[in-house]
Every structure is written in C-alpha cells, then in structure tokens.
mmCIF file of C-alpha atoms and ligand atoms in Angstrom:
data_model
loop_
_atom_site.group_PDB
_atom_site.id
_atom_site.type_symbol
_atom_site.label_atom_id
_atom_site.label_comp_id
_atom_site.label_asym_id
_atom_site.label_seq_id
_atom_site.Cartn_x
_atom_site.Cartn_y
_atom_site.Cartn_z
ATOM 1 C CA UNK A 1 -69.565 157.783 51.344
ATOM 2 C CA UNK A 2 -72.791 155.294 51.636
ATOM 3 C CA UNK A 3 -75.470 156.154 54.513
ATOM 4 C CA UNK A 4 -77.937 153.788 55.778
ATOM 5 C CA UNK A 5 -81.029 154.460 53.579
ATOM 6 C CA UNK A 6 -84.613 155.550 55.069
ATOM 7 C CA UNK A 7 -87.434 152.618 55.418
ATOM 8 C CA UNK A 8 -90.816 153.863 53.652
ATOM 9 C CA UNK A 9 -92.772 152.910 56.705
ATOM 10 C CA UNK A 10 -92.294 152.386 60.494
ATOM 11 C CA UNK A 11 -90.569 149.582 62.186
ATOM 12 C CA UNK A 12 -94.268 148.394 63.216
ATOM 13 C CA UNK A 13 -96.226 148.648 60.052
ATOM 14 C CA UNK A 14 -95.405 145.079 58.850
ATOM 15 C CA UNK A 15 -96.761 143.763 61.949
ATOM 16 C CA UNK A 16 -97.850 140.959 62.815
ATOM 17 C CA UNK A 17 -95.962 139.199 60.020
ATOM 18 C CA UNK A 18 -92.401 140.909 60.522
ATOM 19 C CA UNK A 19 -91.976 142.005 64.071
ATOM 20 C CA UNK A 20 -90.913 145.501 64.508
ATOM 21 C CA UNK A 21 -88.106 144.733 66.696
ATOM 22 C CA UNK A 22 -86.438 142.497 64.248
ATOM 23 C CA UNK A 23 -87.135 144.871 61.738
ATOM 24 C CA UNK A 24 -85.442 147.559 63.715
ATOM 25 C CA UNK A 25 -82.184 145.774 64.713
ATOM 26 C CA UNK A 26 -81.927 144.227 61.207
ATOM 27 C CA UNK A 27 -82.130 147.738 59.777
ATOM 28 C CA UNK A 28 -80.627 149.890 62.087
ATOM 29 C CA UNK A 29 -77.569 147.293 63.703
ATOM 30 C CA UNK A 30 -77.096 144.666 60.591
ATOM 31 C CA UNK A 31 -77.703 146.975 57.248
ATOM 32 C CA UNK A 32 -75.816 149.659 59.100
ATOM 33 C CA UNK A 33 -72.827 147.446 60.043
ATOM 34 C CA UNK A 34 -72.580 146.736 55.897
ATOM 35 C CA UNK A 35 -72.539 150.422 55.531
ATOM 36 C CA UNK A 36 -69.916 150.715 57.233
ATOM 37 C CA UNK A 37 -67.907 147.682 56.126
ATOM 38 C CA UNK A 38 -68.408 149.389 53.027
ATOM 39 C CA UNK A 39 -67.138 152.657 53.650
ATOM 40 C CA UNK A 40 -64.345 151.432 55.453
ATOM 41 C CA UNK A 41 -62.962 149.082 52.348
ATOM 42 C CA UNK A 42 -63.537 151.722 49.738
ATOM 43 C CA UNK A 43 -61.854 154.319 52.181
ATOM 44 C CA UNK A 44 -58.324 154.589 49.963
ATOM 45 C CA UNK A 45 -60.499 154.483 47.160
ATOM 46 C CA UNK A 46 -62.550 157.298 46.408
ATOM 47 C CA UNK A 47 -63.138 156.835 42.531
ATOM 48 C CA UNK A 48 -65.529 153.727 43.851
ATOM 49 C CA UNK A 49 -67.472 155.965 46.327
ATOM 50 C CA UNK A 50 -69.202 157.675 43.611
ATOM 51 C CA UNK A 51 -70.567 154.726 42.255
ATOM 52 C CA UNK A 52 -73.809 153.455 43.227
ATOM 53 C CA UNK A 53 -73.647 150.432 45.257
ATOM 54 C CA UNK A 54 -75.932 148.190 42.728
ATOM 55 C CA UNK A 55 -72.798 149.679 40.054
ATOM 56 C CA UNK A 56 -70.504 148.546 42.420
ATOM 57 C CA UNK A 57 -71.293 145.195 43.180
ATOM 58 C CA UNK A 58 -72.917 144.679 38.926
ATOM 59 C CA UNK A 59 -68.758 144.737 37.860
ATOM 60 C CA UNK A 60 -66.891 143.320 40.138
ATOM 61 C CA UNK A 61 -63.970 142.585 38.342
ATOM 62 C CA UNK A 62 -63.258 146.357 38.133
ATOM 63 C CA UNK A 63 -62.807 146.669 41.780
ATOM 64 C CA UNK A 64 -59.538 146.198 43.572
ATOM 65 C CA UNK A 65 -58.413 143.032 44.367
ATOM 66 C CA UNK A 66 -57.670 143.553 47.861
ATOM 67 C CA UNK A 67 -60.816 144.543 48.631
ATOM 68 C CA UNK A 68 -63.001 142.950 46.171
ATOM 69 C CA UNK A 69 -64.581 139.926 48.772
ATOM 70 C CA UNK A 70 -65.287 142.995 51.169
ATOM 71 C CA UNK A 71 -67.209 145.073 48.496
ATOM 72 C CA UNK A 72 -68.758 141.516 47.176
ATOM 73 C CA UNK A 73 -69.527 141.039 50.852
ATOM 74 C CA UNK A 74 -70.599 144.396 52.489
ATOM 75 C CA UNK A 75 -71.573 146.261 48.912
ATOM 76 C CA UNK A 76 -73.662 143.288 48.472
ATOM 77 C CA UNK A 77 -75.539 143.254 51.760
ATOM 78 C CA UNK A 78 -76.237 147.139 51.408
ATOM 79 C CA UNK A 79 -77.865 146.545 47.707
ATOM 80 C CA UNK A 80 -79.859 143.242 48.665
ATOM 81 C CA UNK A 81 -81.480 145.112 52.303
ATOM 82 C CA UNK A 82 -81.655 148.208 50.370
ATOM 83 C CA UNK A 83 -84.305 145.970 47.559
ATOM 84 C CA UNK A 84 -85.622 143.709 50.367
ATOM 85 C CA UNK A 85 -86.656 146.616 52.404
ATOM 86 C CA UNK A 86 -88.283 148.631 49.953
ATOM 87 C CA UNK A 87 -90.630 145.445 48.150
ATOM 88 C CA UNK A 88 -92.191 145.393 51.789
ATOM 89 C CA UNK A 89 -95.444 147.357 52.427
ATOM 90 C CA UNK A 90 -97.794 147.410 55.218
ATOM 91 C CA UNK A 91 -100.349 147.092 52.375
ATOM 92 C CA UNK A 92 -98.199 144.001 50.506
ATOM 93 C CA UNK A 93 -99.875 140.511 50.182
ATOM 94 C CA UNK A 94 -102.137 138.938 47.859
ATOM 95 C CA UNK A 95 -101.042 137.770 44.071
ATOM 96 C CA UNK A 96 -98.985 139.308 41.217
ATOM 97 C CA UNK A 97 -100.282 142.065 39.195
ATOM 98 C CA UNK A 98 -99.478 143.292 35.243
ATOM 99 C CA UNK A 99 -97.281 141.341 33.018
ATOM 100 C CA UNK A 100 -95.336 139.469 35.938
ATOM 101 C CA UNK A 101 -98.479 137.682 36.777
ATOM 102 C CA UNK A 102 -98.398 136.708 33.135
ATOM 103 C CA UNK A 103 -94.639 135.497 32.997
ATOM 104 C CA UNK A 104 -95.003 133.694 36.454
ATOM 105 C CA UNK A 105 -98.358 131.687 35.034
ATOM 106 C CA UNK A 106 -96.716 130.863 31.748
ATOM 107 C CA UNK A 107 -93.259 129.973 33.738
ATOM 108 C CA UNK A 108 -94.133 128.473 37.067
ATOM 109 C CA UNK A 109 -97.689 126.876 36.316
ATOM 110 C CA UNK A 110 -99.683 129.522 38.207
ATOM 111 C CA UNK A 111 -98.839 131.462 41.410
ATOM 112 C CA UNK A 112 -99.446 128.862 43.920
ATOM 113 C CA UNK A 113 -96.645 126.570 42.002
ATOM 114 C CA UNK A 114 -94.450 129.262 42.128
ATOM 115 C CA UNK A 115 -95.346 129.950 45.727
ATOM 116 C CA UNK A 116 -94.133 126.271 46.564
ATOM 117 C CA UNK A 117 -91.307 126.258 44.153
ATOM 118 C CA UNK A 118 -89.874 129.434 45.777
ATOM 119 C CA UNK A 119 -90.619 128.319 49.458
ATOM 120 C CA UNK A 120 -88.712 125.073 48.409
ATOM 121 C CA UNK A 121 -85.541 126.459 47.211
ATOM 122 C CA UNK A 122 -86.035 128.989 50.549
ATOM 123 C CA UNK A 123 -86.094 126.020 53.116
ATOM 124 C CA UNK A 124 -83.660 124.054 51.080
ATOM 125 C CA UNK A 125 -81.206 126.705 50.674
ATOM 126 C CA UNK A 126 -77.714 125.433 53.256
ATOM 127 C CA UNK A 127 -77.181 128.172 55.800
ATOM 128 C CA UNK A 128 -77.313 132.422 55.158
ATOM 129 C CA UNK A 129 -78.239 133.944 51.613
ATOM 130 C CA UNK A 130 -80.608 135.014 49.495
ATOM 131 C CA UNK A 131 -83.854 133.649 47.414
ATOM 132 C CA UNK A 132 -84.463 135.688 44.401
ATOM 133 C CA UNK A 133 -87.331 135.741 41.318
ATOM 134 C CA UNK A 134 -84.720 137.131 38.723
ATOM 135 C CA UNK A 135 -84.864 137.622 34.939
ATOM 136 C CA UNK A 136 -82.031 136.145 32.882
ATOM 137 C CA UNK A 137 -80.210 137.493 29.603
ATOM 138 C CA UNK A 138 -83.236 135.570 27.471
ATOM 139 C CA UNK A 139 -86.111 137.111 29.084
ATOM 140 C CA UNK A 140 -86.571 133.774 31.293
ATOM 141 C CA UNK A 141 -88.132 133.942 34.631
ATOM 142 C CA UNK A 142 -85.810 131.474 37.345
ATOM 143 C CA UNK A 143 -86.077 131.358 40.893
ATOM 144 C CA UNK A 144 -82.801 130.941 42.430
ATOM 145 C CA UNK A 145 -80.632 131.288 45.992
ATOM 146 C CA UNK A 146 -77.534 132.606 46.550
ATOM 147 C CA UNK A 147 -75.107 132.031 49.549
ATOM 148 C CA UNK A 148 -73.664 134.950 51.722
ATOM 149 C CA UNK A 149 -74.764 138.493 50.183
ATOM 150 C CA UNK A 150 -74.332 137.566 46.313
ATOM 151 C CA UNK A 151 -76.748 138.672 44.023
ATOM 152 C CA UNK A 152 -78.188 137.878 40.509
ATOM 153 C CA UNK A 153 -76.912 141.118 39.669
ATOM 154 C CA UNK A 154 -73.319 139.895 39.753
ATOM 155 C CA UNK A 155 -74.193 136.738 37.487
ATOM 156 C CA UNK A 156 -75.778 139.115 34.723
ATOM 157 C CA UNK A 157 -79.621 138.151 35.897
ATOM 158 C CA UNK A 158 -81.955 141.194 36.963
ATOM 159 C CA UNK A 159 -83.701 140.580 40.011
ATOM 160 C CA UNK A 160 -87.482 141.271 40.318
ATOM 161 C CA UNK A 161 -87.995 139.592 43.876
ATOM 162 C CA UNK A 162 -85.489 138.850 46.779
ATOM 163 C CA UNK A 163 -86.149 137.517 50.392
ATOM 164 C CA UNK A 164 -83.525 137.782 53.091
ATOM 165 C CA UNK A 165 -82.925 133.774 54.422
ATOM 166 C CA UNK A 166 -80.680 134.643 56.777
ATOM 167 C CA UNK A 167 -81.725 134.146 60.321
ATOM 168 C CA UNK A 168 -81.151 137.830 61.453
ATOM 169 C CA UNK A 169 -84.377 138.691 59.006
ATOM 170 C CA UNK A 170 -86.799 136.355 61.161
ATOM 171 C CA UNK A 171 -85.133 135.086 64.653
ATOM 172 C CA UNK A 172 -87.284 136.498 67.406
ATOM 173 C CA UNK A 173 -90.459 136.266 66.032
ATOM 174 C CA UNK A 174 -89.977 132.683 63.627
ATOM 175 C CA UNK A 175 -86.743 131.701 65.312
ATOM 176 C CA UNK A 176 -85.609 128.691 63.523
ATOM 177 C CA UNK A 177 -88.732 128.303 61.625
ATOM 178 C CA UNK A 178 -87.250 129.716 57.639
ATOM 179 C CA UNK A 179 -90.322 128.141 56.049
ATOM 180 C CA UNK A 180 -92.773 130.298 58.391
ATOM 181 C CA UNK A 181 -90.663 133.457 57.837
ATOM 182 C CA UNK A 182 -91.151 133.127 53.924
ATOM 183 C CA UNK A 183 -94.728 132.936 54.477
ATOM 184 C CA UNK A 184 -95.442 135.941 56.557
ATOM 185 C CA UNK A 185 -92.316 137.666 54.212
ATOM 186 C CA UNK A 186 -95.222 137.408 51.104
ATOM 187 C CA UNK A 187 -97.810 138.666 53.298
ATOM 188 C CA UNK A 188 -95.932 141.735 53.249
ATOM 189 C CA UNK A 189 -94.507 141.688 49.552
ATOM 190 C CA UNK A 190 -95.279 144.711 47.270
ATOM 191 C CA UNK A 191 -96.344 142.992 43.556
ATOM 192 C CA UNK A 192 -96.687 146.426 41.911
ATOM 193 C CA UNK A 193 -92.844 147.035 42.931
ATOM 194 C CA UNK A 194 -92.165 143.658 41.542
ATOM 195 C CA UNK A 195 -94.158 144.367 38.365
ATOM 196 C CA UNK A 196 -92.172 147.890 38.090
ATOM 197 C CA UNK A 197 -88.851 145.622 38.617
ATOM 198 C CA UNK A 198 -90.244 143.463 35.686
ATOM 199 C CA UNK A 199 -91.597 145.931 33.538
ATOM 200 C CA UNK A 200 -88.175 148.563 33.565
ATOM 201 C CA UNK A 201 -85.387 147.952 32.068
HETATM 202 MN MN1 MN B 1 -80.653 140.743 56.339
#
C-alpha cells in the first residue's frame, strides 16, 4: 500500500514565499487524503499495489475500468505532489542551469520569455490543475496545463517542471492571487532537479 512520502525540508524552510502552514495542511491533509483515495480503489486489487504510482498512472488503460477515474484522479495527485514537493528547496530561485538552460533559450527566447509564457498559461489556466515544462516524444520543450490531477506522463510527454494551480497550494498566504503564487513558487524552484529531470532518461 502507498504512504504519504517525507518532505526534504521543514514546513517553514520555504518561507516567506510558501507559508509553512499551507505547506503543512497541503502535505499532511490534501496529499494524504490522495493516499488514501488511492489505497482504498486499488484495495481488491493487489497486483496494482506493487506498482509505482508514476507506473500506475503512465498506462492507464491497463487499470480496471471501475476504478480507472479514481487511480487517474487520486494516483495522479500522489505522483504530481510527490514531484512538486521535491523541485522545492529552501535554497531554489534564480535561473536554469546545464543543458535545460540551453533548450529553454533556444525554445522559449531566453528565461524571462519563458518566465512570462509559463506564468501566462498559469493565470489563464480555467479552475484546478497543473502547469508543467514537459519534454515531448521529439525532444521538444512545451509548456502546458492540465485540468484536475492529469499529468504529461499520461499523454506520453516527460515532465521536467510542474507547479500545483490549485488554490489549496497558495490560499492563505496569496489567496486568490494564482499569478503571485507562481512567482514566489520559482523563488523556491530547484533548477539542478529540473536539469536532472532533463538530463535522465
Ligand atoms: Mn496540491
């Protein structure tokens, strides 16, 4: 069965950017409550639980059909946190680094385009999800969104950066304010684990 994975820091080290009070409940209440949701759809179904939860939600088609939406849903919200969590550090911020630096000059125009581009599909994403720097089948670099808990991995794209849009990532400190979240979210972002996410296959 799937446990609610360790942070690599404390609930205040991303302060002041990402209060540690959000970051608490949003760990400890919403990532655990997908756990769970997990656990509890793949109970009858014990060949899935030894899967990995990225294998799990990367072939969907595979899984059950009567509880496919709640793997898609729950499986989905435990591999996104599980990557948005750990691309956080208390010493994040600043540019990319390596060959992803590279890609994103050659792809976006420089960092600060991509910066905007990124921020842009953030604030003009419709309700919860997901805004991801992902890698498709062609080696291209594409900054996309997706609704609910989906994932590039389920579309065949790897993804290299994600940050959570839903408002549970950001509401007491930002409240409504996405835009400001996404801002004080790259403050915080870890470019060497991007570059590693670029760099490994
Ligand atoms: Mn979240």
């Amino acid at each position: 069965m799937f446990t609610l994975f360790k942070l690599p820091y404390a609930y205040n080290a991303l302060e002041p950017h990402i209060d540690a009070r959000t970051l608490e409940i949003h760990h400890t209440k919403h990532t655990q409550t997908y756990v769970d949701k997990l656990n509890a759809a793949l109970e009858k179904y014990p060949q899935f639980q030894r899967l990995s939860v990225k294998e799990l939600i990367t072939d969907l088609e595979r899984i059950p059909s009567e509880i496919r939406t709640a793997v898609r849903n729950n499986g989905g919200g435990v591999a996104n946190h599980e990557l948005f969590f750990h691309m956080l550090s208390p010493n994040g911020g600043g540019s990319p680094v390596g060959k992803l630096a590279a890609a994103i000059d050659a792809t976006f125009g420089g960092f600060e385009k991509f910066q905007q581009q990124f921020t842009a599909a953030a604030t003009g994403h419709f309700a919860s999800g997901w805004v991801w720097l992902s890698l498709d089948n062609a080696g291209k670099l594409l900054i996309e969104t997706t609704p609910g808990h989906d994932s590039p991995l389920m579309f065949d794209r790897k993804p290299i950066l994600v940050c959570d849009l839903w408002e549970h990532a950001y509401y007491l400190k930002h409240q409504w304010r996405r835009g400001d979240s996404v801002a004080d979210w790259f403050r915080v972002l870890d470019w060497q684990h991007a570059e590693r996410n670029f760099c490994n296959p």
